[in-house]
CSV table of C-alpha atoms and ligand atoms in Angstrom, one decimal:
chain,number,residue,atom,x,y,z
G,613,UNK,CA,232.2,-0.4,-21.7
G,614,UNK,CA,233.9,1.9,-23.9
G,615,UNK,CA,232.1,3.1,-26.9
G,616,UNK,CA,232.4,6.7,-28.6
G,617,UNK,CA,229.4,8.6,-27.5
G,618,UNK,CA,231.0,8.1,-23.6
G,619,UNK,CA,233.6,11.0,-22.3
G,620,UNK,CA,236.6,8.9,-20.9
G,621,UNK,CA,238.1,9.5,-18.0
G,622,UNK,CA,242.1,8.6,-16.7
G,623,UNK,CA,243.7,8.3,-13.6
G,624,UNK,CA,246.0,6.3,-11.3
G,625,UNK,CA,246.2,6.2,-7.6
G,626,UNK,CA,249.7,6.0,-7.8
G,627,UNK,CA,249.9,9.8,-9.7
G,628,UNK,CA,248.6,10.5,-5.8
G,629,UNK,CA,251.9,9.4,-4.0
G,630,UNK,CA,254.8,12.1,-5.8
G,631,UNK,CA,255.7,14.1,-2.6
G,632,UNK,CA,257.8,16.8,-2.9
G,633,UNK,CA,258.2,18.0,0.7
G,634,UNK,CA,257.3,20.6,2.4
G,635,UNK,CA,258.6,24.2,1.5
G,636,UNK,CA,261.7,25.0,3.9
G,637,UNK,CA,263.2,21.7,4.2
G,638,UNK,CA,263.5,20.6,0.7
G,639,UNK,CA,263.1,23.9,-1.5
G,640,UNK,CA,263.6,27.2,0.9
G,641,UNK,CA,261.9,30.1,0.0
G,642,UNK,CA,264.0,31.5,3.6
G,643,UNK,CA,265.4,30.2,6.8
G,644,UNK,CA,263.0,31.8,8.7
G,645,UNK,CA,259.7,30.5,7.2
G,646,UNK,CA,258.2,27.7,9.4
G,647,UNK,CA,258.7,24.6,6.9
G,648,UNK,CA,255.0,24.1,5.8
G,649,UNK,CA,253.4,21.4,3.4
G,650,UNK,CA,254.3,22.1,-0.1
G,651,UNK,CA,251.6,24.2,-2.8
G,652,UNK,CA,251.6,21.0,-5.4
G,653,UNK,CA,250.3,18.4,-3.3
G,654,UNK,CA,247.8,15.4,-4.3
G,655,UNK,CA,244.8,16.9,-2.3
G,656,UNK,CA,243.2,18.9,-4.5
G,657,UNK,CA,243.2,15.9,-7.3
G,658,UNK,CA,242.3,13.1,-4.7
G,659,UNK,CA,239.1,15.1,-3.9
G,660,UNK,CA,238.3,15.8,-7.3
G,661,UNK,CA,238.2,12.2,-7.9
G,662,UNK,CA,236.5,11.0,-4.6
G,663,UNK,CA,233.7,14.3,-5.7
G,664,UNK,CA,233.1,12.3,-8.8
G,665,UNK,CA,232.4,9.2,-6.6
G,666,UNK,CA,230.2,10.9,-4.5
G,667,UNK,CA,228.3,12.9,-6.8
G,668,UNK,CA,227.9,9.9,-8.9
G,669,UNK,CA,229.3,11.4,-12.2
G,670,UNK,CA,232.3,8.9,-12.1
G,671,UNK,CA,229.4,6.2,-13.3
G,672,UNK,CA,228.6,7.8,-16.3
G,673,UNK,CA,232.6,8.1,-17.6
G,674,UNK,CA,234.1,5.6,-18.9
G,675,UNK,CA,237.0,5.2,-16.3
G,676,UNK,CA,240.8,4.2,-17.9
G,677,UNK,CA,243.8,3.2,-15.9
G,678,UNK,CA,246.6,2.6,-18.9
G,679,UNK,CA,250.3,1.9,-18.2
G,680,UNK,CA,252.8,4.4,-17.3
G,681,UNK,CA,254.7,6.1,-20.2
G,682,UNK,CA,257.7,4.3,-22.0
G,683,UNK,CA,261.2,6.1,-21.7
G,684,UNK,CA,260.8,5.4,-25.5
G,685,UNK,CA,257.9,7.7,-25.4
G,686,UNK,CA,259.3,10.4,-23.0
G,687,UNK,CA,262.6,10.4,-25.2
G,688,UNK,CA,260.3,12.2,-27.9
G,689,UNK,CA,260.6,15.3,-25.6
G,690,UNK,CA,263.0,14.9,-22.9
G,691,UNK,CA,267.0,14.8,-23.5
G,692,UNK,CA,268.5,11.6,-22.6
G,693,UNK,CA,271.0,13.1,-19.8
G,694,UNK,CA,267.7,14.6,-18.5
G,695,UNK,CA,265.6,10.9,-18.4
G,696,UNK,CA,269.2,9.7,-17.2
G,697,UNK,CA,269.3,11.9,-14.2
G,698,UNK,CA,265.8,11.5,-13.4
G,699,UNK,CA,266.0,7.6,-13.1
G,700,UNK,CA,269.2,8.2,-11.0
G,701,UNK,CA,267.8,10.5,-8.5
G,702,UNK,CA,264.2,8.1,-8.1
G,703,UNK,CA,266.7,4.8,-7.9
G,704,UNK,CA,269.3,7.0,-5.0
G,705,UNK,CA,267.7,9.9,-2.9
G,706,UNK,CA,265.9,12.3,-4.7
G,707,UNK,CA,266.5,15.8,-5.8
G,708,UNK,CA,265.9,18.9,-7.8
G,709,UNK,CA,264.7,18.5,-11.4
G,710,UNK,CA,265.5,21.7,-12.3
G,711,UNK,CA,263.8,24.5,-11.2
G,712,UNK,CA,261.2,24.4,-8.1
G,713,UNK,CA,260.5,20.8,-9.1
G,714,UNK,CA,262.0,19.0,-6.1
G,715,UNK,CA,261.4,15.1,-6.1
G,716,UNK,CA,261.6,11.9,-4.1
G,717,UNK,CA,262.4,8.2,-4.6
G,718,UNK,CA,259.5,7.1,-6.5
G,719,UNK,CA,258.1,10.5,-8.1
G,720,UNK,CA,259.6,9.3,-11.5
G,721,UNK,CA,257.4,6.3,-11.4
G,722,UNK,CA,253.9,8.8,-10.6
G,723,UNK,CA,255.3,11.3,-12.7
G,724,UNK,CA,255.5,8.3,-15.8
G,725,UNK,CA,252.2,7.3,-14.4
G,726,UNK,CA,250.5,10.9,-15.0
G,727,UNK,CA,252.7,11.2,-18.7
G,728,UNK,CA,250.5,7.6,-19.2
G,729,UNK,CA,247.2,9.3,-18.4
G,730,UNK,CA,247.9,12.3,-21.1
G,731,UNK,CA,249.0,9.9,-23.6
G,732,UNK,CA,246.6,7.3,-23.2
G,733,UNK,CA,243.9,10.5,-23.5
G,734,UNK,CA,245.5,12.1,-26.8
G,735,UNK,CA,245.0,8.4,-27.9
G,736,UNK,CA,241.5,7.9,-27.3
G,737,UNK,CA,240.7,10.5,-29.1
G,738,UNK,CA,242.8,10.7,-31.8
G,739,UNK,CA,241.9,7.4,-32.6
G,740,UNK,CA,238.2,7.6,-32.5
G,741,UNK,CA,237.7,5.3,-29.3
G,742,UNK,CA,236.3,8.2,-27.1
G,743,UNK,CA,234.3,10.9,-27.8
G,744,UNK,CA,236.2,13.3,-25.7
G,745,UNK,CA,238.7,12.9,-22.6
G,746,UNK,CA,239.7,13.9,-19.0
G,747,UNK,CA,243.2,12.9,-17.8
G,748,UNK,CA,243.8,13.8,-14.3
G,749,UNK,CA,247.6,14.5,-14.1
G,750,UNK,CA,249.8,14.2,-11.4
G,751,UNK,CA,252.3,15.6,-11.3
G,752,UNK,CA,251.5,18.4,-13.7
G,753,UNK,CA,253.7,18.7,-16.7
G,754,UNK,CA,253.0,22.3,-18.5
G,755,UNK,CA,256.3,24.0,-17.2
G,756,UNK,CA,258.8,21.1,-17.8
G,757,UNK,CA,261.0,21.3,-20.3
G,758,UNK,CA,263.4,18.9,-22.7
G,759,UNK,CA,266.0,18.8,-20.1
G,760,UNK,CA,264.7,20.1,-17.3
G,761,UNK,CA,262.2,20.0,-14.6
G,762,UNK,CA,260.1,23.5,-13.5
G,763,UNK,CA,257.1,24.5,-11.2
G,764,UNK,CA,256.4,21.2,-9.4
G,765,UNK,CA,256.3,19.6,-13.2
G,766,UNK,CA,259.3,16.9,-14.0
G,767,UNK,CA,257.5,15.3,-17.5
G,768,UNK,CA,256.1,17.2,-20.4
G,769,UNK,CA,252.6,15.0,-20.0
G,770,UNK,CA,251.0,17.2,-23.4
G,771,UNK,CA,254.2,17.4,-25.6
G,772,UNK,CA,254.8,13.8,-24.6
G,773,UNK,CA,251.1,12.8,-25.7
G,774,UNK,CA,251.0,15.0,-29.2
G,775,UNK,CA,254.8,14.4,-30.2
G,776,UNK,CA,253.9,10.4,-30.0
G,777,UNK,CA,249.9,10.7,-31.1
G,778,UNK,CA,251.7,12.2,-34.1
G,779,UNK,CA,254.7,10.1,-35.0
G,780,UNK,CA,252.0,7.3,-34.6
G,781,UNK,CA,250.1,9.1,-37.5
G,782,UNK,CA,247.2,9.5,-35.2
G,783,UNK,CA,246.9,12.8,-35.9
G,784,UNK,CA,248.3,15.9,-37.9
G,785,UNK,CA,247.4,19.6,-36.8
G,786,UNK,CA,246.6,19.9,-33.7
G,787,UNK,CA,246.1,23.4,-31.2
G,788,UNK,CA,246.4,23.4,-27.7
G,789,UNK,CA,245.3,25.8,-24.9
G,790,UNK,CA,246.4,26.2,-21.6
G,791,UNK,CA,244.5,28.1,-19.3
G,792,UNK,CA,246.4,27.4,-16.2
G,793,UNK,CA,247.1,30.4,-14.5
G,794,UNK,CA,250.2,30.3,-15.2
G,795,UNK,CA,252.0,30.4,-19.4
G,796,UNK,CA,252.4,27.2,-20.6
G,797,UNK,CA,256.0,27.6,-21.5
G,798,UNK,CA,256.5,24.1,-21.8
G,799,UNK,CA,254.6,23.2,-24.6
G,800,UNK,CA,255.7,26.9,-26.1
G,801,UNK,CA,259.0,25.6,-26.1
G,802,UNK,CA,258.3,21.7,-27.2
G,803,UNK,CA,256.7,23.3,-30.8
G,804,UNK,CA,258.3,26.8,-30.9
G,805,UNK,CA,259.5,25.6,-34.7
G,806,UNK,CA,256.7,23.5,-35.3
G,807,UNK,CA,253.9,25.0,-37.8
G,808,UNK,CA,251.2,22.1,-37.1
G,809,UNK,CA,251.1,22.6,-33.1
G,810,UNK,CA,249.2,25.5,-32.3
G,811,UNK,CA,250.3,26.9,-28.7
G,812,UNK,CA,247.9,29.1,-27.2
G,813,UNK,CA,248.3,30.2,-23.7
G,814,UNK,CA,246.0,32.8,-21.4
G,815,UNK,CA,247.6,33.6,-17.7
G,816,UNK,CA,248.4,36.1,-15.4
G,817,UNK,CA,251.3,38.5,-17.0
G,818,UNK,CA,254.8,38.0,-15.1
G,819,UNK,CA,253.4,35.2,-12.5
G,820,UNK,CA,255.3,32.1,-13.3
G,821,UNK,CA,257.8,32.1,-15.3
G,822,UNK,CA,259.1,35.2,-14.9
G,823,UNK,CA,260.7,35.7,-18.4
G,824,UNK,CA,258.1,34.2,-20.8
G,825,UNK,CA,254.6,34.4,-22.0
G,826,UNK,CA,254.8,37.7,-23.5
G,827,UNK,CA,252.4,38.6,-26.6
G,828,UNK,CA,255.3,38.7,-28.9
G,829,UNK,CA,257.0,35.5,-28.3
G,830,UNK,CA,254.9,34.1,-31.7
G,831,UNK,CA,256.8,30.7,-32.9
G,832,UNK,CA,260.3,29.7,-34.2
G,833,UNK,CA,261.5,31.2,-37.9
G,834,UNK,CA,259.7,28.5,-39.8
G,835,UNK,CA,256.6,29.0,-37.5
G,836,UNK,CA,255.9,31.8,-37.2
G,837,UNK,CA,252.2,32.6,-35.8
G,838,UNK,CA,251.8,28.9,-34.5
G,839,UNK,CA,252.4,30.2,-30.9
G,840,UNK,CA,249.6,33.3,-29.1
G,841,UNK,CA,250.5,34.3,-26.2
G,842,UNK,CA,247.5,36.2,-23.5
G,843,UNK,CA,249.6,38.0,-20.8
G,844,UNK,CA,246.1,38.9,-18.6
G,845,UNK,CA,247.0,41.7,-15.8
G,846,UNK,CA,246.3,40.2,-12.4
G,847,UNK,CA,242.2,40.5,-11.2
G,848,UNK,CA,240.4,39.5,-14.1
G,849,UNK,CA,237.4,37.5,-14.1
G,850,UNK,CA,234.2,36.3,-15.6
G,851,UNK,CA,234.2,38.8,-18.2
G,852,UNK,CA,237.5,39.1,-19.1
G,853,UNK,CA,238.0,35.9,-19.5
G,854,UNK,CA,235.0,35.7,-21.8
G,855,UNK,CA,236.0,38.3,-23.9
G,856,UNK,CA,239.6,36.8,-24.8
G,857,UNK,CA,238.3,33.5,-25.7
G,858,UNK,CA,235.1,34.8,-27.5
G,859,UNK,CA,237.7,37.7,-29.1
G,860,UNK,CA,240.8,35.9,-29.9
G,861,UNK,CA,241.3,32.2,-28.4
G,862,UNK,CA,238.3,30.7,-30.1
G,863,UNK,CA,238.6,32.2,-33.4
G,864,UNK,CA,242.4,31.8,-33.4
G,865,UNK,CA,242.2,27.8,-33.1
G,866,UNK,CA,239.2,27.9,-35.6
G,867,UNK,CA,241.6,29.6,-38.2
G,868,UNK,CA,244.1,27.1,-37.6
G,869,UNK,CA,242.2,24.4,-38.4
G,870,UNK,CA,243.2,21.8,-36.0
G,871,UNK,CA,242.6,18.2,-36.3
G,872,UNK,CA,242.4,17.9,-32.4
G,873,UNK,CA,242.8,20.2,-29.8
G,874,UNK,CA,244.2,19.5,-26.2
G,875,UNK,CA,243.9,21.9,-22.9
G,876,UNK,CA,246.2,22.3,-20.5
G,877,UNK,CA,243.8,22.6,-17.7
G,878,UNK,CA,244.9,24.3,-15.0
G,879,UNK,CA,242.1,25.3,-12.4
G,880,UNK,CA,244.5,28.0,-10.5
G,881,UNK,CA,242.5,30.6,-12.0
G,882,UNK,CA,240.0,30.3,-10.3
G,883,UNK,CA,239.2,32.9,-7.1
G,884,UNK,CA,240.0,30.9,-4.4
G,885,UNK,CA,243.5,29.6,-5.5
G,886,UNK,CA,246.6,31.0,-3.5
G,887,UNK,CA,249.1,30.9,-6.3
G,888,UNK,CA,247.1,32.7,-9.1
G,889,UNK,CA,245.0,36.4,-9.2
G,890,UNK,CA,242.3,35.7,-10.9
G,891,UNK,CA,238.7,35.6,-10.2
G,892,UNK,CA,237.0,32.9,-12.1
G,893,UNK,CA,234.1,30.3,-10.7
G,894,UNK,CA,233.0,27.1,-11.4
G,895,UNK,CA,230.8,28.3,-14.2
G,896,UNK,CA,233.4,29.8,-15.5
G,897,UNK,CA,235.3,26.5,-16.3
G,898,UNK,CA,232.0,25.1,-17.6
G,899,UNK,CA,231.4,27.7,-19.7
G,900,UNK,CA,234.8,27.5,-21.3
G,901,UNK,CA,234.4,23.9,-21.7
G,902,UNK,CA,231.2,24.3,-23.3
G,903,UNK,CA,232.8,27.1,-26.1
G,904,UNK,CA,235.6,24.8,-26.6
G,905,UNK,CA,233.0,21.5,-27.0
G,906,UNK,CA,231.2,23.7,-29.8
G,907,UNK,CA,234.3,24.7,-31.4
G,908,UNK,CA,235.7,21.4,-31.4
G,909,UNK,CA,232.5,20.2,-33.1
G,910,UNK,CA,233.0,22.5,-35.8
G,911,UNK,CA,236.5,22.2,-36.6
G,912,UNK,CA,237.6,18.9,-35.4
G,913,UNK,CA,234.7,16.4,-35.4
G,914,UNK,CA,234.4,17.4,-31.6
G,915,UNK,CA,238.1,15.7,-30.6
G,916,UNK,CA,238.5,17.1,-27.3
G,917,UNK,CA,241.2,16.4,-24.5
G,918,UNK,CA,241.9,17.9,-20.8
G,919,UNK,CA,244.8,17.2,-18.8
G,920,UNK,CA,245.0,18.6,-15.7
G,921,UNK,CA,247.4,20.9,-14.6
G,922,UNK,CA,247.6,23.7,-11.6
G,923,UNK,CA,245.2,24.3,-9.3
G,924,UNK,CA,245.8,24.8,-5.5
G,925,UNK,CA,242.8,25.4,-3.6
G,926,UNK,CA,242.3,21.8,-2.0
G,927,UNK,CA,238.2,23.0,-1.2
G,928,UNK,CA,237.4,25.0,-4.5
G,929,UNK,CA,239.3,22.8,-7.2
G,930,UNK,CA,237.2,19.7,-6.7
G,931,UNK,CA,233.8,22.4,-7.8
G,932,UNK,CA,235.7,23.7,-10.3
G,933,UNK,CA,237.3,20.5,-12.2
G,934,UNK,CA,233.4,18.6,-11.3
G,935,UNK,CA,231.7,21.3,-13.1
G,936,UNK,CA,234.3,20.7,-16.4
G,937,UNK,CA,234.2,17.5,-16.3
G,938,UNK,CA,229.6,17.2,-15.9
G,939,UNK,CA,230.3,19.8,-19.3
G,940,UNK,CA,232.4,18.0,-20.8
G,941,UNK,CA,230.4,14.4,-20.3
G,942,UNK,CA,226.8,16.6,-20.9
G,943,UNK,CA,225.7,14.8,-17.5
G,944,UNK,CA,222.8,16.3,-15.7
G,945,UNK,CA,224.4,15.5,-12.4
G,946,UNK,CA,224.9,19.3,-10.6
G,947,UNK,CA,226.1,19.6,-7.1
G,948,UNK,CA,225.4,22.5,-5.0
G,949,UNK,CA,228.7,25.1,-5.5
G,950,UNK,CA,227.5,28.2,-2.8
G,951,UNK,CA,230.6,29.6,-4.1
G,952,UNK,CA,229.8,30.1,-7.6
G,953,UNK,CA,227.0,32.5,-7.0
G,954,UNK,CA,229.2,34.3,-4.5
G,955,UNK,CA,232.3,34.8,-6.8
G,956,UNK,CA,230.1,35.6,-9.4
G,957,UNK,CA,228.2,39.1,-7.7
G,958,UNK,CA,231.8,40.1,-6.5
G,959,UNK,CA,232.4,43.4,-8.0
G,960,UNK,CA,235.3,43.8,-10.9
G,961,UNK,CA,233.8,40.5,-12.4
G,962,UNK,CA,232.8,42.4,-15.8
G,963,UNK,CA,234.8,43.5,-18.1
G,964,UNK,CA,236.7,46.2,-17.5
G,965,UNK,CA,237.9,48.9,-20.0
G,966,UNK,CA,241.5,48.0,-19.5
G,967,UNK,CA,241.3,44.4,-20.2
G,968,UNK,CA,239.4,45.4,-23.0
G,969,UNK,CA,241.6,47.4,-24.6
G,970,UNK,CA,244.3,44.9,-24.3
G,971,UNK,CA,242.5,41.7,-26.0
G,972,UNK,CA,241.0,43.9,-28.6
G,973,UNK,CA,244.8,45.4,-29.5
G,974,UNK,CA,246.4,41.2,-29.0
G,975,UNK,CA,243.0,40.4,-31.9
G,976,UNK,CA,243.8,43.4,-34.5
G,977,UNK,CA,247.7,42.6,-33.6
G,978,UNK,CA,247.4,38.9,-34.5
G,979,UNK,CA,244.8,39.2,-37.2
G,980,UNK,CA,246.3,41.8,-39.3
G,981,UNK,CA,249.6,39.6,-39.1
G,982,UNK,CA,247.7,36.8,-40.8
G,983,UNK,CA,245.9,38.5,-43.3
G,984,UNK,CA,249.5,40.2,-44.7
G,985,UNK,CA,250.9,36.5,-44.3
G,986,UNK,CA,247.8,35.5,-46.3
G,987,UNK,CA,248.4,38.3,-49.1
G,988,UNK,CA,252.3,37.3,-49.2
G,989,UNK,CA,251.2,33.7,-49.9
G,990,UNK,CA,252.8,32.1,-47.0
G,991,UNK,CA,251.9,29.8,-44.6
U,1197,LIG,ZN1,249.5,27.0,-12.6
């Protein structure tokens, strides 16, 4: 079954059954908001999956179930009194993990479960055994950090995966972009000092969190550079998106020279989604795949992993993640999206001069930087 020409897909059923309540009972955004079913919920994964069924892609991946993550594994990242508390809360009643990432009895186990699928991804492909890799995470893991839980994430699934891929000696260098909607602070903070992890993230400016994500924030004092931030304003789409990868994302991880490179992938982006402000469409997603396929060729003997992150809109992420993943496997099967076309005539979709202006400054910014490292001798 497995071989390395197939893409490999992972996922559990039980990554399905974290429930974090709804919104005004367990987290309270007010008293006088109607409690309603919380924004992180399994729906939009679960019918991502039963697409694949139906569509009949699911057949041509090579479909992985792999254990749950080892606290030994999770320790790599997470604090012990963090791991501690966690365990406490899924054995008694529950609680808060940190910041907006309220849990239940037995959301450790799902959330170990979706750390497994990440992990057992990175592996894969590090290792040669699959060509490239889906994992479809849940819960999502991009804003957790060491010793805290954050934005409906309570394990670090990427930092989890690389740190132990890398003690392993599975791999050295390796980049990671996270195109969730919202900055990856996670992984910015899990290799902040680390000058072989390559953090890029491209999101809204100031959605979530609040107080990170900014251009400058650029790596610790002995990384300096190893961290490229893309603060978008709110409304961009096709184009915009297209011109900061073509611009800066895609020749940023080329000079970096990673050995492997892992996306954080978030579908919240995309036009429909009620957390985000963004306009992208299915073909959006496939077309980012499909630069990140070829640049992974190049650089990295195409070593390729997704993990899934955000993405809220229960009818639009199934089209969305579907259209990644037929990219990503270079299937023929195409299902019928009505939206695509639609999203894609809206008006604003092209570039516009502002968005411009911003990547173009963020490419001569972080360029020039590396050419008067480059003359100093360093790095
Ligand atoms: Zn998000």
């Amino acid at each position: 079954m497995s071989d390395t020409s197939a893409t490999a897909f992972f996922w559990h059923e039980r990554c399905f059954w974290h429930d974090q309540g709804a919104i005004g009972v367990f987290s309270s955004p007010g008293t006088f908001l109607q409690p309603q079913p919380a924004s992180e919920s399994p729906e939009s994964k679960r019918r991502l999956k039963n697409l694949l069924e139906v569509s009949g892609l699911i057949d041509e991946l090579d479909v992985i179930k792999p254990p749950p993550a080892s606290r030994e594994d999770l320790a790599r990242f997470h604090t012990d009194a963090y791991l501690d508390a966690l365990e406490a809360g899924n054995a008694g009643l529950g609680g808060e993990a940190g910041e907006a990432a309220p849990y239940r009895p037995g959301s450790l186990d799902a959330a170990r479960q979706s750390a497994g699928l990440a992990l057992a991804a990175v592996e894969a492909v590090a290792t040669g055994h699959s060509r490239n890799a889906y994992a479809l995470c849940r819960p999502p893991g991009h804003h957790a950090e060491a010793d805290r839980g954050r934005g409906f994430c309570l394990l670090g699934n990427i930092p989890v995966a690389v740190m132990r891929a890398r003690a392993l000696g599975q791999v050295g260098r390796v980049a990671i972009l996270d195109w969730d909607v919202h900055h990856g602070n996670g992984q910015q903070a899990a290799f902040w000092d680390d000058p072989d992890v390559l953090t890029v993230s491209i999101h809204q400016a100031g959605n979530y969190p609040l107080d990170s994500g900014e251009f400058e924030e650029q790596g610790g004092p002995g990384a300096r550079r190893s961290c490229l931030n893309l603060p978008l304003p709110p409304g961009c789409g096709i184009g915009a998106y297209r011109h900061a990868m073509q611009r800066l994302v895609l020749p940023a991880i080329e000079a970096f020279k990673p050995e492997l490179i892992v996306v954080a992938c978030g579908f919240d982006a995309c036009a429909k989604d009620p957390l985000g402000k963004m306009l992208l469409n299915s073909g959006a997603f496939a077309e980012m795949t499909r630069s990140l396929m070829a640049l992974a060729e190049r650089v990295c003997a195409g070593r390729l992993v997704l993990v899934h992150e955000g993405g809220y809109s229960e009818g639009y992420v199934p089209l969305c993640g579907h259209a990644t993943l037929a990219t990503l496997a270079g299937s023929a099967i195409a299902i019928d999206d009505p939206q695509n076309d639609e999203i894609a005539a809206w008006a604003y979709q092209d570039l516009q001069p502002h968005q411009r202006e911003l990547v173009d400054d963020w490419h001569r910014r972080w360029f020039d930087a590396c050419d008067a490292t480059d003359r100093t001798g360093h790095h």
